[in-house]
Amino acid sequence: MPEYKDYYKIMGVARDVGQDELKRVYRRLARKYHPDVSKEKDAEARFKEVQEAYEVLKDPQKRAAYDQLGSNWRQGQEFRPPPDWGQNFEFSNAFGDQEGGFSDFFSSLFGGAARGGARARGAGGRGFAMAGDDQVAAIEIDLEDSFSGGTQTIELKSGQGAARTLKITIPQGIVEGQRIRLAGQGSPGHGGGPSGDLYLEVRFRKHKLFQVEGRDVTLTLPVAPWEAALGATVPTPTLAGPVDLRIPANAKAGQRMRLKGRGLPGATPGDQYVVLKIVLPPADTPEARELYERMQRELPFDPRVELQ
C-alpha cells in the first residue's frame, strides 16, 4: 500500500502558497538537490520528491483534487484513495508511468499523469531530466480580435534583443488578464527534459469608441438636445456593427441604456451599455443665438432646481 506524501511539507510551504512563491521555492530546491550538481545526502531521492510535489501543486486541477484529501494525513502514513476519488476531475496522462518516475502514491491518485513536468530517470545522478521554466509575456490585441477570434502573427523580443515570430490563435471572447498557452514554447529543458510553456497575457489596445470591463463594453453616445427631449431612433455602433437604438423622450445626460448580449462573446455573453451625452449646438450665428434666447424666454426651465 502506498505511503501518503505531504507535498506542502516536502516543498516547505504553507497550504495557501501562491503560484509565484511556489515556483521560487521549487527552483531553489531543484538547484539544491539536482543529482548532477548536488553534494547533499540522498539528493536523488529528495530531487524526485520535489519534482513530484511541484508537479501536483503547480497544476490547478491536480492541486484542487489533492487538497480534497484534507490536512489530517501524515507523511508516510499508509494511504488508500477514497472510493469517489477523482470525481469531477480530469487529469492528463500524456507521459504515462515511466520507469524511475513518480511514486506509487502519485500513481494511485493521478495514474502516473505528468503534464510536461520534469521526470527523474536513471540512477546515480546520471540521465536526470529537468523541464524548462514556463515564461510569461504580455501581448496587446484589438477589442475586435477578441470579439471575432482567429489567428494572427506576433513578434516577441527577448531581453537580449533576439526576436521570434509566432502564429497564435486568439480564442473568441478572451478577456483582459486571461492567458493563451503555447505548449513547449518556454525555456528549453535540461538533460533531455521538455521545454516549458509560454503564456501570453492578453491586454486590449485602447479603443476609440468602447471601454471594456470583463465582457461588458460601454459606449458614450452623443445625442442632440431635441433627440433627448423628444425621443429618437439613433444609429449606434456595436462590435457586431451598427444598430438602431431607441432614445426615450425626456432622456437625461448620463442615462445608461443596455444592449443585452452585445458585448464580448462567451458562455454568458457580455452586454453593451450606452451612456447618453447631450451635445449642445454652438450659438455661433445670429439665428442660433436668437433660438437660444427664445428658449430662454419661453421654456420654464431651471437646470439647478435639484440644488434648492
Coordinates of C-alpha atoms in Angstrom, one line a residue:
M1 CA 0.0 0.0 0.0
P2 CA 1.5 3.4 -0.9
E3 CA 2.5 5.9 1.7
Y4 CA 0.9 9.3 1.9
K5 CA 3.1 12.2 0.8
D6 CA 2.6 15.7 2.2
Y7 CA 3.5 17.7 -0.8
Y8 CA 3.3 21.0 1.1
K9 CA 5.7 19.7 3.8
I10 CA 8.1 18.4 1.1
M11 CA 8.2 21.8 -0.5
G12 CA 8.3 23.6 2.9
V13 CA 5.4 25.9 2.0
A14 CA 2.0 26.7 3.5
R15 CA -1.1 25.2 2.1
D16 CA -2.3 28.6 0.8
V17 CA 1.0 29.3 -1.0
G18 CA 0.7 31.3 -4.3
Q19 CA 2.0 30.1 -7.6
D20 CA 4.8 32.7 -7.8
E21 CA 6.2 31.8 -4.4
L22 CA 5.8 28.0 -5.2
K23 CA 7.8 28.4 -8.3
R24 CA 10.6 30.3 -6.5
V25 CA 10.8 27.6 -3.8
Y26 CA 10.8 24.9 -6.5
R27 CA 13.7 26.4 -8.4
R28 CA 15.7 26.8 -5.2
L29 CA 15.1 23.2 -4.2
A30 CA 15.7 21.8 -7.7
R31 CA 19.1 23.5 -7.8
K32 CA 19.9 22.3 -4.3
Y33 CA 19.1 18.6 -4.9
H34 CA 19.8 18.1 -8.6
P35 CA 22.0 14.9 -8.6
D36 CA 24.3 16.2 -11.4
V37 CA 25.5 19.0 -9.1
S38 CA 24.3 18.4 -5.5
K39 CA 26.5 17.1 -2.7
E40 CA 23.6 16.7 -0.4
K41 CA 22.9 13.3 1.1
D42 CA 20.1 11.4 -0.6
A43 CA 20.0 14.2 -3.3
E44 CA 18.5 11.8 -5.9
A45 CA 15.5 10.9 -3.6
R46 CA 14.9 14.4 -2.5
F47 CA 15.1 15.6 -6.1
K48 CA 12.4 13.2 -7.1
E49 CA 10.2 14.2 -4.2
V50 CA 10.5 17.9 -5.0
Q51 CA 9.7 17.2 -8.7
E52 CA 6.6 15.2 -7.8
A53 CA 5.4 17.7 -5.2
Y54 CA 5.8 20.6 -7.7
E55 CA 4.1 18.6 -10.5
V56 CA 1.0 18.4 -8.3
L57 CA 0.9 21.8 -6.6
K58 CA 1.6 23.8 -9.8
D59 CA -1.3 22.2 -11.6
P60 CA -4.7 23.8 -10.5
Q61 CA -6.6 20.6 -11.3
K62 CA -4.2 18.2 -9.5
R63 CA -3.8 20.6 -6.6
A64 CA -7.6 21.1 -6.1
A65 CA -8.0 17.3 -6.2
Y66 CA -5.1 16.7 -3.8
D67 CA -6.5 19.3 -1.4
Q68 CA -9.7 17.4 -1.2
L69 CA -7.9 14.7 0.8
G70 CA -7.7 17.2 3.7
S71 CA -4.8 18.1 6.0
N72 CA -5.2 15.2 8.6
W73 CA -3.0 12.8 6.8
R74 CA 0.6 12.3 8.0
Q75 CA 3.7 11.9 5.9
G76 CA 4.4 8.2 5.5
Q77 CA 1.0 7.0 6.6
E78 CA -0.5 4.1 4.7
F79 CA -2.8 5.5 2.1
R80 CA -5.7 4.3 0.0
P81 CA -7.7 6.8 -2.2
P82 CA -11.3 7.4 -1.2
P83 CA -13.9 5.4 -3.1
D84 CA -15.1 8.5 -5.0
W85 CA -11.6 9.8 -5.7
G86 CA -11.1 11.8 -8.8
Q87 CA -14.8 12.5 -9.4
N88 CA -15.3 15.8 -11.3
F89 CA -11.6 16.0 -12.1
E90 CA -9.8 15.1 -15.4
F91 CA -6.0 14.5 -15.4
S92 CA -3.6 14.5 -18.3
N93 CA -1.7 11.2 -18.9
A94 CA 0.4 12.3 -21.8
F95 CA 3.7 10.8 -20.4
G96 CA 2.4 7.6 -18.8
D97 CA 4.0 5.8 -15.9
Q98 CA 7.7 5.8 -16.9
E99 CA 10.4 3.9 -15.2
G100 CA 12.0 5.8 -12.4
G101 CA 9.2 8.3 -12.4
F102 CA 6.8 9.4 -9.7
S103 CA 5.8 7.5 -6.6
D104 CA 3.1 4.8 -6.0
F105 CA 1.2 7.5 -4.1
F106 CA 1.2 9.8 -7.1
S107 CA 0.2 7.0 -9.4
S108 CA -2.7 6.0 -7.0
L109 CA -4.1 9.5 -7.3
F110 CA -3.3 10.5 -10.9
G111 CA -2.5 7.3 -12.7
G112 CA 1.1 8.4 -13.4
A113 CA 0.0 11.5 -15.1
A114 CA 2.6 14.2 -15.6
R115 CA 1.8 17.3 -17.8
G116 CA 5.2 18.0 -19.1
G117 CA 6.7 18.1 -15.6
A118 CA 10.4 17.2 -15.1
R119 CA 10.8 13.4 -14.8
A120 CA 13.7 11.8 -12.9
R121 CA 15.2 8.8 -14.6
G122 CA 18.2 6.6 -14.3
A123 CA 20.4 6.2 -11.2
G124 CA 23.5 7.6 -9.6
G125 CA 22.7 11.2 -10.7
R126 CA 23.1 10.4 -14.4
G127 CA 20.4 10.9 -17.0
F128 CA 18.3 13.2 -15.0
A129 CA 16.0 15.5 -17.0
M130 CA 14.6 18.8 -15.9
A131 CA 11.8 20.6 -17.6
G132 CA 12.4 24.1 -18.7
D133 CA 10.8 27.1 -17.0
D134 CA 7.5 28.5 -18.1
Q135 CA 7.6 32.0 -19.4
V136 CA 5.0 34.8 -19.5
A137 CA 4.8 37.6 -22.0
A138 CA 2.2 40.4 -22.4
I139 CA 0.6 40.9 -25.8
E140 CA -1.8 43.6 -27.0
I141 CA -4.7 42.8 -29.2
D142 CA -7.6 44.9 -30.6
L143 CA -11.0 44.5 -29.0
E144 CA -12.3 43.3 -32.4
D145 CA -9.8 40.4 -32.2
S146 CA -11.4 39.1 -29.1
F147 CA -14.9 39.6 -30.5
S148 CA -14.2 37.6 -33.7
G149 CA -11.4 35.3 -32.6
G150 CA -8.9 33.9 -35.2
T151 CA -5.2 33.7 -35.8
Q152 CA -2.5 36.3 -36.1
T153 CA 1.2 36.5 -36.2
I154 CA 3.1 38.3 -33.4
E155 CA 6.8 39.1 -32.8
L156 CA 8.3 38.7 -29.3
K157 CA 11.6 40.1 -28.3
S158 CA 13.8 38.7 -25.5
G159 CA 15.8 40.7 -23.0
Q160 CA 18.9 40.1 -25.3
G161 CA 17.1 41.7 -28.2
A162 CA 16.5 38.5 -30.1
A163 CA 13.1 38.3 -31.8
R164 CA 10.9 35.3 -32.8
T165 CA 7.8 35.2 -34.8
L166 CA 4.8 33.1 -33.5
K167 CA 1.5 32.3 -35.1
I168 CA -1.2 32.3 -32.4
T169 CA -4.9 31.5 -32.1
I170 CA -6.9 34.1 -30.2
P171 CA -10.0 32.4 -28.6
Q172 CA -13.2 34.2 -29.3
G173 CA -14.3 36.2 -26.2
I174 CA -11.0 36.2 -24.4
V175 CA -10.8 39.0 -21.8
E176 CA -8.0 41.1 -20.4
G177 CA -5.8 39.2 -18.0
Q178 CA -6.5 35.8 -19.5
R179 CA -3.6 33.9 -20.8
I180 CA -3.0 32.0 -24.1
R181 CA -0.8 28.9 -23.5
L182 CA 1.7 27.9 -26.1
A183 CA 2.9 24.4 -25.1
G184 CA 6.7 23.9 -25.4
Q185 CA 7.5 27.5 -26.3
G186 CA 9.0 28.4 -23.0
S187 CA 12.6 27.9 -21.8
P188 CA 14.3 24.7 -23.1
G189 CA 14.7 21.8 -20.7
H190 CA 17.9 20.3 -19.4
G191 CA 19.2 16.8 -19.9
G192 CA 16.6 15.9 -22.4
G193 CA 13.7 17.3 -20.3
P194 CA 10.8 19.0 -22.1
S195 CA 10.7 22.7 -22.7
G196 CA 8.5 24.9 -20.6
D197 CA 5.4 26.6 -21.8
L198 CA 4.9 30.2 -22.9
Y199 CA 1.9 32.1 -21.5
L200 CA 0.7 35.2 -23.4
E201 CA -1.2 37.5 -21.1
V202 CA -3.8 39.4 -23.1
R203 CA -4.2 43.2 -22.9
F204 CA -6.5 45.3 -25.1
R205 CA -5.3 48.3 -27.0
K206 CA -7.2 51.5 -26.3
H207 CA -10.3 51.6 -28.4
K208 CA -11.5 54.8 -30.0
L209 CA -15.2 54.1 -29.1
F210 CA -15.5 51.4 -26.4
Q211 CA -14.4 51.0 -22.8
V212 CA -14.2 47.4 -21.5
E213 CA -14.9 45.8 -18.2
G214 CA -14.8 42.0 -18.2
R215 CA -17.0 41.0 -21.1
D216 CA -19.1 44.2 -21.0
V217 CA -18.4 47.2 -23.2
T218 CA -19.5 50.8 -22.7
L219 CA -20.1 53.4 -25.4
T220 CA -20.6 57.1 -24.9
L221 CA -23.3 58.2 -27.4
P222 CA -23.6 61.9 -28.4
V223 CA -27.2 63.0 -28.9
A224 CA -28.7 66.3 -29.8
P225 CA -30.9 68.2 -27.2
W226 CA -34.1 67.6 -29.3
E227 CA -33.3 63.9 -29.7
A228 CA -33.0 63.6 -25.9
A229 CA -36.1 65.8 -25.3
L230 CA -38.4 64.3 -28.0
G231 CA -37.1 60.8 -28.3
A232 CA -35.4 59.5 -31.5
T233 CA -34.0 56.4 -33.1
V234 CA -30.2 56.8 -33.4
P235 CA -27.7 54.6 -35.3
T236 CA -25.4 53.2 -32.6
P237 CA -22.0 51.4 -33.1
T238 CA -21.6 47.9 -31.6
L239 CA -18.8 45.4 -32.0
A240 CA -21.0 43.5 -34.5
G241 CA -21.9 46.6 -36.5
P242 CA -24.4 49.5 -36.1
V243 CA -27.9 49.0 -34.7
D244 CA -30.8 51.4 -34.3
L245 CA -31.2 52.5 -30.7
R246 CA -34.4 54.0 -29.5
I247 CA -33.8 57.0 -27.2
P248 CA -36.8 57.6 -25.0
A249 CA -38.4 61.0 -24.7
N250 CA -37.1 63.2 -21.8
A251 CA -33.8 61.2 -21.7
K252 CA -31.1 62.7 -19.4
A253 CA -27.4 63.2 -19.8
G254 CA -25.5 60.3 -18.3
Q255 CA -28.5 58.0 -18.7
R256 CA -27.4 54.3 -19.3
M257 CA -29.1 52.1 -21.8
R258 CA -28.4 48.4 -22.1
L259 CA -28.0 46.3 -25.3
K260 CA -28.2 42.8 -24.0
G261 CA -25.6 40.3 -25.3
R262 CA -23.8 42.9 -27.4
G263 CA -20.5 42.7 -25.5
L264 CA -17.8 40.1 -25.9
P265 CA -19.0 36.6 -26.6
G266 CA -18.8 33.8 -24.1
A267 CA -20.8 31.1 -22.3
T268 CA -22.7 34.2 -20.9
P269 CA -22.1 37.0 -23.4
G270 CA -21.4 40.4 -22.1
D271 CA -23.6 43.4 -22.6
Q272 CA -23.1 46.8 -24.2
Y273 CA -24.0 49.8 -22.2
V274 CA -24.7 53.1 -23.9
V275 CA -24.2 56.3 -21.9
L276 CA -26.0 59.4 -23.3
K277 CA -24.1 62.6 -23.8
I278 CA -26.2 65.6 -24.7
V279 CA -24.2 67.8 -27.1
L280 CA -25.3 71.4 -27.5
P281 CA -25.1 73.1 -30.8
P282 CA -22.9 76.3 -30.7
A283 CA -24.5 79.7 -30.6
D284 CA -22.2 81.0 -33.3
T285 CA -24.7 82.6 -35.7
P286 CA -27.3 85.3 -35.2
E287 CA -30.0 82.7 -35.9
A288 CA -28.7 80.3 -33.4
R289 CA -28.4 83.0 -30.7
E290 CA -32.0 84.1 -31.4
L291 CA -33.2 80.5 -31.0
Y292 CA -31.4 80.1 -27.6
E293 CA -32.8 83.5 -26.5
R294 CA -36.3 82.3 -27.4
M295 CA -35.9 79.1 -25.5
Q296 CA -34.7 81.2 -22.5
R297 CA -37.8 83.3 -22.6
E298 CA -40.4 80.7 -23.3
L299 CA -39.3 77.5 -21.6
P300 CA -39.9 77.4 -17.8
F301 CA -36.6 75.5 -17.1
D302 CA -34.3 75.7 -14.2
P303 CA -31.3 73.4 -14.6
R304 CA -30.3 73.9 -10.9
V305 CA -33.7 73.1 -9.3
E306 CA -32.2 70.0 -7.6
L307 CA -29.7 72.2 -5.7
Q308 CA -32.5 74.1 -4.0

